[in-house]
Coordinates of C-alpha atoms and ligand atoms in Angstrom, one line a residue:
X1 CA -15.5 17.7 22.9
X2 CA -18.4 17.2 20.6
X3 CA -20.7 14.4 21.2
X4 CA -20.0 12.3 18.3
X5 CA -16.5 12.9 18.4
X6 CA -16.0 11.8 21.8
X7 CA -18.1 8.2 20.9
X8 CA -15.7 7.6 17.5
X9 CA -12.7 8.5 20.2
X10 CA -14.1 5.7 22.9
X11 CA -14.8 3.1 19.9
X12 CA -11.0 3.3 19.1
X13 CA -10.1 3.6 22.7
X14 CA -12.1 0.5 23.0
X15 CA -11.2 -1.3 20.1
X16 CA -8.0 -0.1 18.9
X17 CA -7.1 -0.5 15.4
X18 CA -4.6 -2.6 13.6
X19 CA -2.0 0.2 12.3
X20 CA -0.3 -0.7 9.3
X21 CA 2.5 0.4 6.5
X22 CA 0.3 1.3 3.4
X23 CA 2.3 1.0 0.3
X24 CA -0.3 3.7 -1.3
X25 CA 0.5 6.6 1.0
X26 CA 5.1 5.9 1.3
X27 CA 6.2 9.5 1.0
X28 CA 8.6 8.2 -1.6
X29 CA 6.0 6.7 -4.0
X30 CA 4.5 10.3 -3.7
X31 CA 7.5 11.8 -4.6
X32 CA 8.2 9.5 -7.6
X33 CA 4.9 10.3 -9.0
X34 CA 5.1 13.6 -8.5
X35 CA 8.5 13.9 -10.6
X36 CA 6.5 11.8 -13.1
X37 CA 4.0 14.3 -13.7
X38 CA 6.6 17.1 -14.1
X39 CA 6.3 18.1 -10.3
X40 CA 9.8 18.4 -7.8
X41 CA 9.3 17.5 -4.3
X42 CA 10.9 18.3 -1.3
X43 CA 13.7 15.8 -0.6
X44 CA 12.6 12.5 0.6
X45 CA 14.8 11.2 3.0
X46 CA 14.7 15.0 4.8
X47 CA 11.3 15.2 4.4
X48 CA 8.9 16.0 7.2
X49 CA 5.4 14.3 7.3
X50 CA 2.5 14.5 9.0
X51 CA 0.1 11.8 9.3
X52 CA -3.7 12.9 10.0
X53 CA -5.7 10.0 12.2
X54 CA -2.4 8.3 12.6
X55 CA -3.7 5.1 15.0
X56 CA -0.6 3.9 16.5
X57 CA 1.8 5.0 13.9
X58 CA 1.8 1.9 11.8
X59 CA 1.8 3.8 8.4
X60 CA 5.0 6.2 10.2
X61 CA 7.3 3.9 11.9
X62 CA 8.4 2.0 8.3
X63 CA 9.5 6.5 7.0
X64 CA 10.9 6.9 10.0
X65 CA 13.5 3.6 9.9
X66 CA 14.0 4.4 6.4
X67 CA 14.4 7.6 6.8
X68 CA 16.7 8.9 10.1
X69 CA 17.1 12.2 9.1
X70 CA 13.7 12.7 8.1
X71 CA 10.6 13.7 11.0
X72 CA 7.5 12.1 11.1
X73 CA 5.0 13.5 13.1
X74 CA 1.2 11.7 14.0
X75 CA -2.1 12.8 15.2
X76 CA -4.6 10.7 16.5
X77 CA -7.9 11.0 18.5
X78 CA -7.9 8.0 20.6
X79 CA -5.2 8.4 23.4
X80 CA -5.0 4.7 23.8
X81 CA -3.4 4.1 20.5
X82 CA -1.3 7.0 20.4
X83 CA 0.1 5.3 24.1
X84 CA 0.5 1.6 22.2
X85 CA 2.5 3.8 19.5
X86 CA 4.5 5.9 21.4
X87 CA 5.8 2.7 23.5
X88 CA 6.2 0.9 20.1
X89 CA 8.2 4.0 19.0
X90 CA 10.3 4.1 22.3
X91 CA 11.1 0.2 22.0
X92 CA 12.4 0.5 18.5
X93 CA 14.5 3.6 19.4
X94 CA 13.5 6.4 17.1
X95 CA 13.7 9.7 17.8
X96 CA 12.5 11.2 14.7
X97 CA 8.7 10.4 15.0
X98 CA 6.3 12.2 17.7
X99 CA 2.8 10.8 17.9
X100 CA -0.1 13.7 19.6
X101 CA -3.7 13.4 20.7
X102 CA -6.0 15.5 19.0
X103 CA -9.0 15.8 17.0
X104 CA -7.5 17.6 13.9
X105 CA -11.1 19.4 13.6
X106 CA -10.6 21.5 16.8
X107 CA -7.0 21.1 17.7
X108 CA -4.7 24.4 17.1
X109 CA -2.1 23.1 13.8
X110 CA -0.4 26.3 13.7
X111 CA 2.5 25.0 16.2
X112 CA 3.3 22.0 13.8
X113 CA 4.3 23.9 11.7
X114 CA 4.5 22.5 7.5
X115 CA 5.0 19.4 6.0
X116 CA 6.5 18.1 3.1
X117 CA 3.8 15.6 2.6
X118 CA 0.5 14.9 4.4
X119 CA -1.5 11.8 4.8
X120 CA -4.8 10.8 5.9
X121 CA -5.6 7.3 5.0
X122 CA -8.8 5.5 6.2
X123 CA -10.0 8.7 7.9
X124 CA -11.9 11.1 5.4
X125 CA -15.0 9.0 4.6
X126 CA -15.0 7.4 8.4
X127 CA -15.6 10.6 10.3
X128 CA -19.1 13.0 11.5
X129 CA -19.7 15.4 8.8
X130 CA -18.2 18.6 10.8
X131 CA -14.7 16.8 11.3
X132 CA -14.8 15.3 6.9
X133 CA -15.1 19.3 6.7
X134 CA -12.2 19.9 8.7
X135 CA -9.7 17.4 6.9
X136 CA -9.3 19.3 3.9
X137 CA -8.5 22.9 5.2
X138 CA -6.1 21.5 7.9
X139 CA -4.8 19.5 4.5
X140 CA -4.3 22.9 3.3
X141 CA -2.7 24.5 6.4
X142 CA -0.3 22.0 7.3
X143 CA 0.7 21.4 3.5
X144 CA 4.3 23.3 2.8
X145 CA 4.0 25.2 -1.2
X146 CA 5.7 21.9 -2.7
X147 CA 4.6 19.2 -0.7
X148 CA 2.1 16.4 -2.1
X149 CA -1.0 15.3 0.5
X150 CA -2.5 11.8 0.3
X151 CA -6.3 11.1 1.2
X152 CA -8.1 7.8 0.8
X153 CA -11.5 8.0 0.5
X154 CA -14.7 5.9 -0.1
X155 CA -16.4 7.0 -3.7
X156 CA -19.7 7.0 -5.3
X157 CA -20.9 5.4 -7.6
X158 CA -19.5 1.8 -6.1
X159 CA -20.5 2.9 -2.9
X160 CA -23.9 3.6 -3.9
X161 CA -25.1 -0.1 -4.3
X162 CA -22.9 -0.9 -0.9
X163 CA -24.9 1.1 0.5
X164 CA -27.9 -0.6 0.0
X165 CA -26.1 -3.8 1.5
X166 CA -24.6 -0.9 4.6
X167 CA -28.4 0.4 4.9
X168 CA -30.0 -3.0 5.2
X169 CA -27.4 -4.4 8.0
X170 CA -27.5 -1.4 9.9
X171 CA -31.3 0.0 9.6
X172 CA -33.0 -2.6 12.2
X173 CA -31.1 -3.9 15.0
X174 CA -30.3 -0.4 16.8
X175 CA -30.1 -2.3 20.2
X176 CA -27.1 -4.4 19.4
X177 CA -24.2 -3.5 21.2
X178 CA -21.3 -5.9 20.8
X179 CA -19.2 -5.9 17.8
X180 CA -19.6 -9.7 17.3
X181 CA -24.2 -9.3 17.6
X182 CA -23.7 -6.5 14.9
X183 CA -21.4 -8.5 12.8
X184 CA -23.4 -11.9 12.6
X185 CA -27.0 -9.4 12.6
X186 CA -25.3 -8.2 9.3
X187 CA -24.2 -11.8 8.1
X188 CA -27.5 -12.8 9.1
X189 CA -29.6 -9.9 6.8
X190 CA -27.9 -10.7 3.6
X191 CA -28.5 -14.1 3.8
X192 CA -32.2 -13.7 4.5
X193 CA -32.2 -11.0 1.0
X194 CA -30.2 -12.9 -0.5
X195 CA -32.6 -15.9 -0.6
X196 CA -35.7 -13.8 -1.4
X197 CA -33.8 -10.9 -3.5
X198 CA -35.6 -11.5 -7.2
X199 CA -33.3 -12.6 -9.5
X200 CA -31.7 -9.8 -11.8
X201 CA -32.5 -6.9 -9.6
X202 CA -31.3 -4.1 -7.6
X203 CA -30.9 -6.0 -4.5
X204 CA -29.6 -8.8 -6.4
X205 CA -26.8 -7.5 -8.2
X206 CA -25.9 -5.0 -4.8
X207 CA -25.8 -8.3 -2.8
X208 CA -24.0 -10.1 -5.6
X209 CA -20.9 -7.1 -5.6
X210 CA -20.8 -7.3 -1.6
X211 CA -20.5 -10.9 -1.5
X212 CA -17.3 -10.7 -4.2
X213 CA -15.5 -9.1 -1.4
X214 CA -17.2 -7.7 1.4
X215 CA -18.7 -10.8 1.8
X216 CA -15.5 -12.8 2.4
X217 CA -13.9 -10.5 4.3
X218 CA -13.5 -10.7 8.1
X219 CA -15.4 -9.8 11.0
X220 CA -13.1 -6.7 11.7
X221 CA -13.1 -5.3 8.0
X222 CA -16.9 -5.5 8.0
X223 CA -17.1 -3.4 11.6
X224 CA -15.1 -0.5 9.7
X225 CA -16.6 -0.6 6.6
X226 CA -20.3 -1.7 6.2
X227 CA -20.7 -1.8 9.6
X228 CA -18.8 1.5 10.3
X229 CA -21.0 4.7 12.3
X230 CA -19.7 6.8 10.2
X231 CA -19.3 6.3 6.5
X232 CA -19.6 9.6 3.8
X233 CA -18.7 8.7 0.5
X234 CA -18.8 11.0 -2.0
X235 CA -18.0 11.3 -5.9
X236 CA -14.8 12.1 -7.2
X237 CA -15.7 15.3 -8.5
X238 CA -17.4 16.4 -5.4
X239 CA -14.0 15.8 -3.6
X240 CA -12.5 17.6 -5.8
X241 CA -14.8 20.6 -5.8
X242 CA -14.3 20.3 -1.9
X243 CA -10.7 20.8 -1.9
X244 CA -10.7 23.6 -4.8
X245 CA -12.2 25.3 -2.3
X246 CA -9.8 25.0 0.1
X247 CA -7.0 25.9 -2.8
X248 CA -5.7 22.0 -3.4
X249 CA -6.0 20.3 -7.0
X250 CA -5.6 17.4 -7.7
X251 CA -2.3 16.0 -8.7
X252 CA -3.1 11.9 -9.4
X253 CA -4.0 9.0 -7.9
X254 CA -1.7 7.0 -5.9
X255 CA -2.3 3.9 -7.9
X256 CA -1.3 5.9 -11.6
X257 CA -2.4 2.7 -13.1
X258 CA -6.4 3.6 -12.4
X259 CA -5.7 7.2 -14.5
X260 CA -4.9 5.4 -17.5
X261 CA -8.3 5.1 -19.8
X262 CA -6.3 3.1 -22.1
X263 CA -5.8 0.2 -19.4
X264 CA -9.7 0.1 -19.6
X265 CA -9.8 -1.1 -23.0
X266 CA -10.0 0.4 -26.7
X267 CA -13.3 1.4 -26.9
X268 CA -13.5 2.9 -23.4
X269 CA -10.1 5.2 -24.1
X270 CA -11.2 6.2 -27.4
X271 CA -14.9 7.4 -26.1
X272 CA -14.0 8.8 -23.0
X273 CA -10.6 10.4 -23.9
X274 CA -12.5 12.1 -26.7
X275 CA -15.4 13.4 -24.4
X276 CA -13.6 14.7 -21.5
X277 CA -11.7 17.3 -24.3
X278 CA -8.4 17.5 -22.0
X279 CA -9.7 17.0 -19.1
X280 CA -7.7 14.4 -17.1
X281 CA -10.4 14.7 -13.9
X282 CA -13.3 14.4 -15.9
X283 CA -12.2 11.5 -17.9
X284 CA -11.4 10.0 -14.2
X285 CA -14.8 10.8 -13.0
X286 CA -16.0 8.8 -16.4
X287 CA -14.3 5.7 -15.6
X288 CA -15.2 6.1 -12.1
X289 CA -18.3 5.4 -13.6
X290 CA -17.3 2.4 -16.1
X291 CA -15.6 0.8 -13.2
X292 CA -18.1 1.0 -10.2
X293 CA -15.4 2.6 -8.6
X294 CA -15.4 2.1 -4.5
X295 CA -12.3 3.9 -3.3
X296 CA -9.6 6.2 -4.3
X297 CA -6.3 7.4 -3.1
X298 CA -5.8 11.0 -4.2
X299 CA -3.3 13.0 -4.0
X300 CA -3.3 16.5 -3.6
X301 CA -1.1 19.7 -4.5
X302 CA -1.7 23.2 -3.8
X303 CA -3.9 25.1 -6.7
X304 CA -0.8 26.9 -7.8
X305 CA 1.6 24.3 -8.8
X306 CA -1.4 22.4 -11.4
X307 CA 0.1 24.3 -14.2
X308 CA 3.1 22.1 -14.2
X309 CA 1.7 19.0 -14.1
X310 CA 1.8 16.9 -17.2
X311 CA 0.1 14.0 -17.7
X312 CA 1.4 13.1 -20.7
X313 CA 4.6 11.1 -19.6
X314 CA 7.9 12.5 -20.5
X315 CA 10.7 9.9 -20.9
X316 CA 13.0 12.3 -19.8
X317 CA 12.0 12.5 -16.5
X318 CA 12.8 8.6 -15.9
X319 CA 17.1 9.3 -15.4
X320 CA 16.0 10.1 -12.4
X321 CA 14.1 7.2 -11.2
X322 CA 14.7 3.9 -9.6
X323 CA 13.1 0.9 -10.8
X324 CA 12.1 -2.6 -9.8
X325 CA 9.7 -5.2 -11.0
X326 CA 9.1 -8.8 -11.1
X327 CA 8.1 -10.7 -14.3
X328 CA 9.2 -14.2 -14.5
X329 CA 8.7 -16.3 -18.3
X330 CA 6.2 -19.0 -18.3
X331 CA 7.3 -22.2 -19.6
X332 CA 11.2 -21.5 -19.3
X333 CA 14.0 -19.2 -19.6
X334 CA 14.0 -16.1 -21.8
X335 CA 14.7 -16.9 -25.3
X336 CA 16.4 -13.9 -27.0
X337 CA 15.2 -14.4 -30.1
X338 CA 11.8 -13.1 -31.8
X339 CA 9.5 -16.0 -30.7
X340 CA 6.3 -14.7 -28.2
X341 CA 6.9 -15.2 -24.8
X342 CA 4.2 -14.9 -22.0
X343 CA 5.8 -13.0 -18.9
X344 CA 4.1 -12.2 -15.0
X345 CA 3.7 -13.5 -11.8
X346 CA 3.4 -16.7 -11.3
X347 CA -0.4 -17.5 -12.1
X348 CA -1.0 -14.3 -13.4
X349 CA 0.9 -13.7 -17.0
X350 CA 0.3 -10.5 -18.0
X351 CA 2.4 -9.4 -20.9
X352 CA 3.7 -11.1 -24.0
X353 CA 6.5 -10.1 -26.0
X354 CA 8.7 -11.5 -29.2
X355 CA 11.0 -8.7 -28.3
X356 CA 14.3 -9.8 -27.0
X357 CA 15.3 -6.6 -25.2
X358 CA 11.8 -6.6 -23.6
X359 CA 12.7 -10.4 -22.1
X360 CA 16.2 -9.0 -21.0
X361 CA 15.1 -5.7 -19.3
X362 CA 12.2 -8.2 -17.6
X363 CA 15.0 -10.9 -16.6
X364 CA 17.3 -7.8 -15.5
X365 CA 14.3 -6.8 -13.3
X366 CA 13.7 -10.3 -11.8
X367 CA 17.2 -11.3 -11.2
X368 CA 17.4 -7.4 -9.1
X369 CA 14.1 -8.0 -7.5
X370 CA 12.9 -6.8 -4.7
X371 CA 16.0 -4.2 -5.5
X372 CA 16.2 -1.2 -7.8
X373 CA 17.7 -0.5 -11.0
X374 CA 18.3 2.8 -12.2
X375 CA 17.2 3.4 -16.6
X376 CA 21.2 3.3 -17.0
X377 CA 22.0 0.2 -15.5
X378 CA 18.7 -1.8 -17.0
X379 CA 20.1 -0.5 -20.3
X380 CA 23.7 -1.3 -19.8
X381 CA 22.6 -4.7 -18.4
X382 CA 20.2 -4.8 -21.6
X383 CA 23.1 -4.2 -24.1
X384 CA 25.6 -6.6 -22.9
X385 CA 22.7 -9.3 -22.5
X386 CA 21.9 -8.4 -26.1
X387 CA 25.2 -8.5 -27.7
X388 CA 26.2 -11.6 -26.3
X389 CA 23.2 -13.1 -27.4
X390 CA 23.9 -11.6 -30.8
X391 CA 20.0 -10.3 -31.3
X392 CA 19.5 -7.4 -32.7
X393 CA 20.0 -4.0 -30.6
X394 CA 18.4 -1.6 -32.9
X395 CA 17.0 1.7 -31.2
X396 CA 18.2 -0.2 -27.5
X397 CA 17.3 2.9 -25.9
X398 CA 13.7 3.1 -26.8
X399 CA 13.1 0.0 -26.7
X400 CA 13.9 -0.1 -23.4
X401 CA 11.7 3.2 -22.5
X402 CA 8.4 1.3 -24.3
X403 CA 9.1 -1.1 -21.8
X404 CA 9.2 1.5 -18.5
X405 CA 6.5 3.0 -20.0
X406 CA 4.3 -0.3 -20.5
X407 CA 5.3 -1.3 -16.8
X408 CA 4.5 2.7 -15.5
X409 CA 1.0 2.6 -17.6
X410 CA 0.0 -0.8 -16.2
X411 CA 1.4 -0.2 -12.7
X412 CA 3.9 -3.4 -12.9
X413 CA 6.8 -1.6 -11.8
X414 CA 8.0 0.3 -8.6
X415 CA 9.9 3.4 -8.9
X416 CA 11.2 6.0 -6.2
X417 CA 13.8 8.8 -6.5
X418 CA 16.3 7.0 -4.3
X419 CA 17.8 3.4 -4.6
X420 CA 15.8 0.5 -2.8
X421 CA 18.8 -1.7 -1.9
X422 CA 20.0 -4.3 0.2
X423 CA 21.5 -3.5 3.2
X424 CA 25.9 -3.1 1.9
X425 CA 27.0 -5.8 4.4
X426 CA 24.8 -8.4 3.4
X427 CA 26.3 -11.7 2.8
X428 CA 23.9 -14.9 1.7
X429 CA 26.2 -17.2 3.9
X430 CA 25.0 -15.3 7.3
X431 CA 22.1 -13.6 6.7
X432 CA 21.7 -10.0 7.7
X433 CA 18.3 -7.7 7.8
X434 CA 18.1 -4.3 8.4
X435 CA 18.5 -4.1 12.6
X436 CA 14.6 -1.9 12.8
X437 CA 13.4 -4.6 10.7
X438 CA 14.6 -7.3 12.7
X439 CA 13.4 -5.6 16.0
X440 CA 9.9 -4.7 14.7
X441 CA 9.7 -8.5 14.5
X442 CA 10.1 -9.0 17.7
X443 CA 8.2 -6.6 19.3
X444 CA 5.2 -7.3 17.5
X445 CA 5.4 -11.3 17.6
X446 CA 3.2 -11.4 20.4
X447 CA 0.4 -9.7 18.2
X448 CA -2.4 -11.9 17.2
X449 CA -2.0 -10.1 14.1
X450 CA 2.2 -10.2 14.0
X451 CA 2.7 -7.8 11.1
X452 CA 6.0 -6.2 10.3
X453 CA 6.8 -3.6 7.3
X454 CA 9.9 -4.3 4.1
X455 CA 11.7 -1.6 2.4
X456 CA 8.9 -0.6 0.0
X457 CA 6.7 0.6 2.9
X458 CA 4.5 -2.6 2.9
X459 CA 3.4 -4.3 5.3
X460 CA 4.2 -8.0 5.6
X461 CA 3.0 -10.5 8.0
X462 CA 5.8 -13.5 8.9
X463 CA 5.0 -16.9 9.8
X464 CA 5.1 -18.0 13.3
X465 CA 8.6 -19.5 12.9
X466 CA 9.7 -17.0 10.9
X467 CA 8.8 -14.2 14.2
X468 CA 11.3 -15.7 16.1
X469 CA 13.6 -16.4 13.2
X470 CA 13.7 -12.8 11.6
X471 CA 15.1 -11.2 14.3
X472 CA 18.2 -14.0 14.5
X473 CA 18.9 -12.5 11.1
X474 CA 22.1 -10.5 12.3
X475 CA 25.0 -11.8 9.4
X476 CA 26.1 -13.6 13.0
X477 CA 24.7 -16.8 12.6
X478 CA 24.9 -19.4 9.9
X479 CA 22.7 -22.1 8.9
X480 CA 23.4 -24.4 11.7
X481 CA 23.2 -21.5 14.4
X482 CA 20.1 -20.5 13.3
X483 CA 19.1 -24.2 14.0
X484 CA 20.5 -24.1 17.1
X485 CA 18.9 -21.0 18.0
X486 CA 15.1 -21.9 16.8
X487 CA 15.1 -25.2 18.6
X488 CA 15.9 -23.7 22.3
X489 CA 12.9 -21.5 21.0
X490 CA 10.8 -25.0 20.5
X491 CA 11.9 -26.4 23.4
X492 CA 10.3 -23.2 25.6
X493 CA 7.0 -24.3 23.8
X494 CA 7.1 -20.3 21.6
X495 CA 6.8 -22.8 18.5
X496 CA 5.8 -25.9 17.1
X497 CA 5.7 -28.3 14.2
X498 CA 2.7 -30.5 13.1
X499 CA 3.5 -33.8 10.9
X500 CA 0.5 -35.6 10.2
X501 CA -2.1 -33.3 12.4
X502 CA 0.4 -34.3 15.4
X503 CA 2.8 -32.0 17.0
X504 CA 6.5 -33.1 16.8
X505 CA 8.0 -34.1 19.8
X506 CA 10.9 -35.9 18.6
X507 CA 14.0 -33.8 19.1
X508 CA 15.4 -35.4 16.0
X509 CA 12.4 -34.7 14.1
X510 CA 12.4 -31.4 15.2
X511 CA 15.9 -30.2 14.5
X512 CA 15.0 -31.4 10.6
X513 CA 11.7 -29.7 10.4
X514 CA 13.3 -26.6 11.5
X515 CA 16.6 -27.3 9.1
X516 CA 14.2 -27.4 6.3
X517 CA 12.7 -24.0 7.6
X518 CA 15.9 -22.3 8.1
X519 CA 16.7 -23.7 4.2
X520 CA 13.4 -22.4 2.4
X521 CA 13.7 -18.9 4.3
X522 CA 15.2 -17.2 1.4
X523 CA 12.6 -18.0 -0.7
X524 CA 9.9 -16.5 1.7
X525 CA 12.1 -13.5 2.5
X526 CA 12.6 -12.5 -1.4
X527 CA 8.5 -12.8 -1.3
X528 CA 8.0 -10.6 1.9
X529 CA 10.4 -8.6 -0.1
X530 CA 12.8 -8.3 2.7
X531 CA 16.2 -10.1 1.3
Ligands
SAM601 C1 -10.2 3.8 10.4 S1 -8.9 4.4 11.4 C2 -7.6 4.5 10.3 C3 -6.3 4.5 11.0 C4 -5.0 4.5 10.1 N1 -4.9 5.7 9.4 C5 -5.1 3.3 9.2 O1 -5.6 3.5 8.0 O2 -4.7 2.2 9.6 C6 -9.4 6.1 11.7 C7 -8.4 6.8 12.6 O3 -8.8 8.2 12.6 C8 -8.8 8.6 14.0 N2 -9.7 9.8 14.1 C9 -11.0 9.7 14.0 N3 -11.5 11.0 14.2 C10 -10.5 11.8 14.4 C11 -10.3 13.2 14.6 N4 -11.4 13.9 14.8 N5 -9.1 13.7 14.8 C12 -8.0 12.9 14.7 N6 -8.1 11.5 14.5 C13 -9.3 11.0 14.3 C14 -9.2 7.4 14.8 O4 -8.9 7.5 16.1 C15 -8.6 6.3 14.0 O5 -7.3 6.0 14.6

């Protein structure tokens, strides 16, 4: 095995890394924005995937629960975590996800056969130069004639002034060895710059950037990022160019929101629309530049199918999609009348609207959420909203399709070509999760980092309690069992209380802290997303 390959294999033998659902790369979010842009896609839940530099199959495991009659197949360098995964796989029990060791720029793909969609997340930018070559053709080989690939990648120009932060942590210092002397080395350069770094300048507005995230992030994001021994970025454009040659195109990004010039502002759209003729890639390249761009998540098609793709959205395309979203009124319920109301997350209002079928789709949404809706059902739910209000119901139907369209453009709404729904038996007397969900709890609750994954492929991390109490959830137990249940759990010493900065001893006491647990857990389960 080639030299460097062999060192990136023992770093992630050594330090394995922390495999995760990404929302970004679900096979079903492809799909939906695939169908979008005027592109069909293999069937989802039959798909077959491949992921490339799969870790332990965090990103897999949440397609292949979701998806039984689907196959999932991962490839990873590092042997170690392809073990942890493979024992995670064999604990949950599914037998539609095989995880291989290889390094996908010398192993032999032809065997695999083709998938229906292809991801490589956190690997392109991350690898030597020979095996970044390699990602793209085996993209290519492995891709079936309708399937969609996925590749994250770090970009120019945002990279461009992290690099100068990268280049200063990493130039002096070569005999550090430790992943703790490198990181506080690095924490130790850019305070020294930045107290010297003149004010206004180069250094001072790269250090400025990197300390508005890089800077608080941990220890472990630094190592793979700044710290990283590999890390190519490269321009839009140039990744682009790189794939053409290997007969891909682009398709879209896996945020669509990021496409949009017109979620830039007026003057940005208007300029850059008008230079870039129709040119959806060049106008992206342009507001890669407007935004300092830093990463992207591109998909990919093969070169033939890029004469069906429309990126002008077509309303008629949405029958077909599912729909969820969350956007809550500020200061009270919806009034269906024609007076503004401010709509959004809590803390982050976003939209404002005097339009009283716009505040009953948003309320149809919220009252659904985390659950889809198809366009039929948000209009039916619309009208009879509407009507019993009395307001007025002129042109319903488009009303309702600004809205989707508003949501789709801003990337405030999830869609998918199959319904996200609670599990049928679920009853809110005796709670019942998904069984994978339940078990993925508690196999990983030992983790330091105790992540599990929801129904829209993200990953979600449950409070301490809530590790032992998630996988109780089987519509067996009530309130009082699940009581019952947590405190022989408290009494082994798994989990505690604090009142006061002192842990609760009192059996009493104890029994009501955990009552009031067991009593707020729907609330934190509808914002993991997972009731
Ligand atoms: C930064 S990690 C990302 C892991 C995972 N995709 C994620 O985002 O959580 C990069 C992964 O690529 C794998 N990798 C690196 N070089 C590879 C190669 N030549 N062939 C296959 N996998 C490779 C590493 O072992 C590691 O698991």
């Amino acid at each position: 095995m080639d030299e460097a390959v062999e060192q990136v294999r023992a770093d992630y033998d050594a330090a394995p890394y922390e495999s995760h659902a990404y929302p970004e790369s679900a096979p079903g979010r492809l799909a939906a924005i695939a169908h979008l842009l005027g592109l069909d896609t293999p069937e989802v839940s039959r798909a077959r995937i491949v992921e490339i530099g799969c870790a332990a199959g965090g990103n897999l495991i949440p397609f292949a629960v979701e998806h039984p009659r689907a196959h999932a197949v991962g490839i990873d360098l590092s042997p170690v975590q392809i073990e942890q995964g493979r024992l995670l796989v064999e604990a949950m029990g599914l037998d539609n996800l095989d995880l291989v060791t290889g390094d996908i720029a010398s192993m032999d793909l032809a065997p695999l056969g083709q998938f229906d969609f292809v991801i490589c997340h956190g690997v392109y930018s991350w690898v030597p130069e020979h095996v970044q070559k390699a990602i793209l053709p085996a993209i290519r080989s492995l891709l079936a004639p309708k399937g969609v690939a996925y590749v994250s990648y770090n970009v120019y120009p945002g990279w461009k002034s992290k690099e100068i932060v990268r280049d200063a942590m990493t130039l002096f210092g070569a005999e550090l060895k430790t992943p703790q002397q490198k990181v506080s080395h690095a924490r130790g350069v850019v305070e020294l710059l930045d107290d010297v770094a003149p004010d206004g300048g180069v250094l001072a507005t790269a250090l400025s950037d990197y300390k508005a995230f890089g800077g608080k992030a941990d220890d472990y994001y630094l190592l793979h990022e700044e710290l990283e021994t590999f890390n190519l970025p490269c321009y839009f454009l140039e990744l682009l160019e790189r794939a053409g040659g290997h007969g891909l195109a682009y398709l879209a990004e896996a945020r669509p929101q990021v496409m949009f010039a017109g979620n830039y502002g007026d003057k940005v759209s208007e300029r850059l629309l008008k230079e870039s003729g129709h040119s959806q890639v060049l106008m992206e390249q342009y507001l890669d530049f407007v935004v300092n761009r830093t990463f992207r998540q591109t998909l990919l098609v093969h070169g033939k199918r890029v004469k069906h793709i429309r990126y002008q959205l077509d309303r008629k395309r949405w029958g077909r999609l599912y729909f969820a979203a969350q956007m809550q009124p500020a200061g009270g319920p919806s009034r269906l009348d024609d007076s503004p109301q401010e709509y959004g997350a809590p803390g982050d209002l976003t939209l404002v609207t005097d339009d009283p079928v716009v505040k009953a789709g948003l309320d149809a949404f919220t009252a659904r959420w985390p659950w889809t809706l198809t366009r039929q059902e948000l209009t039916d739910t619309v009208a009879a909203r509407i009507a019993s209000a009395g307001a007025d119901d002129t042109e319903l139907e488009k009303r309702i399709d600004d809205l989707l369209e508003y949501l789709i453009f801003r990337g405030q709404v999830h869609y998918r070509l199959a319904a996200v729904a609670p599990e049928p038996a679920a009853c809110s007397a005796m709670l019942r999760l998904p069984e994978p969900i339940r078990r993925m709890a508690e196999l990983t609750r030992g983790a330091a980092e105790a992540a599990t994954f929801n129904r829209w492929h993200e990953t979600v991390f449950p409070t301490p309690v809530d590790r032992y109490l998630l996988p109780l959830l089987d519509g067996t137990r009530g309130r009082d069992a699940l009581v019952d249940a947590l405190l022989d759990v408290a009494r082994e010493g798994l989990i505690w209380f604090q009142r006061n900065g002192k842990r609760v001893a009192d059996e009493a006491e104890l029994r009501e802290a955990l009552a009031e647990h067991v009593d707020a857990m729907p609330q934190r389960l509808a914002e993991l997303k997972l009731w």
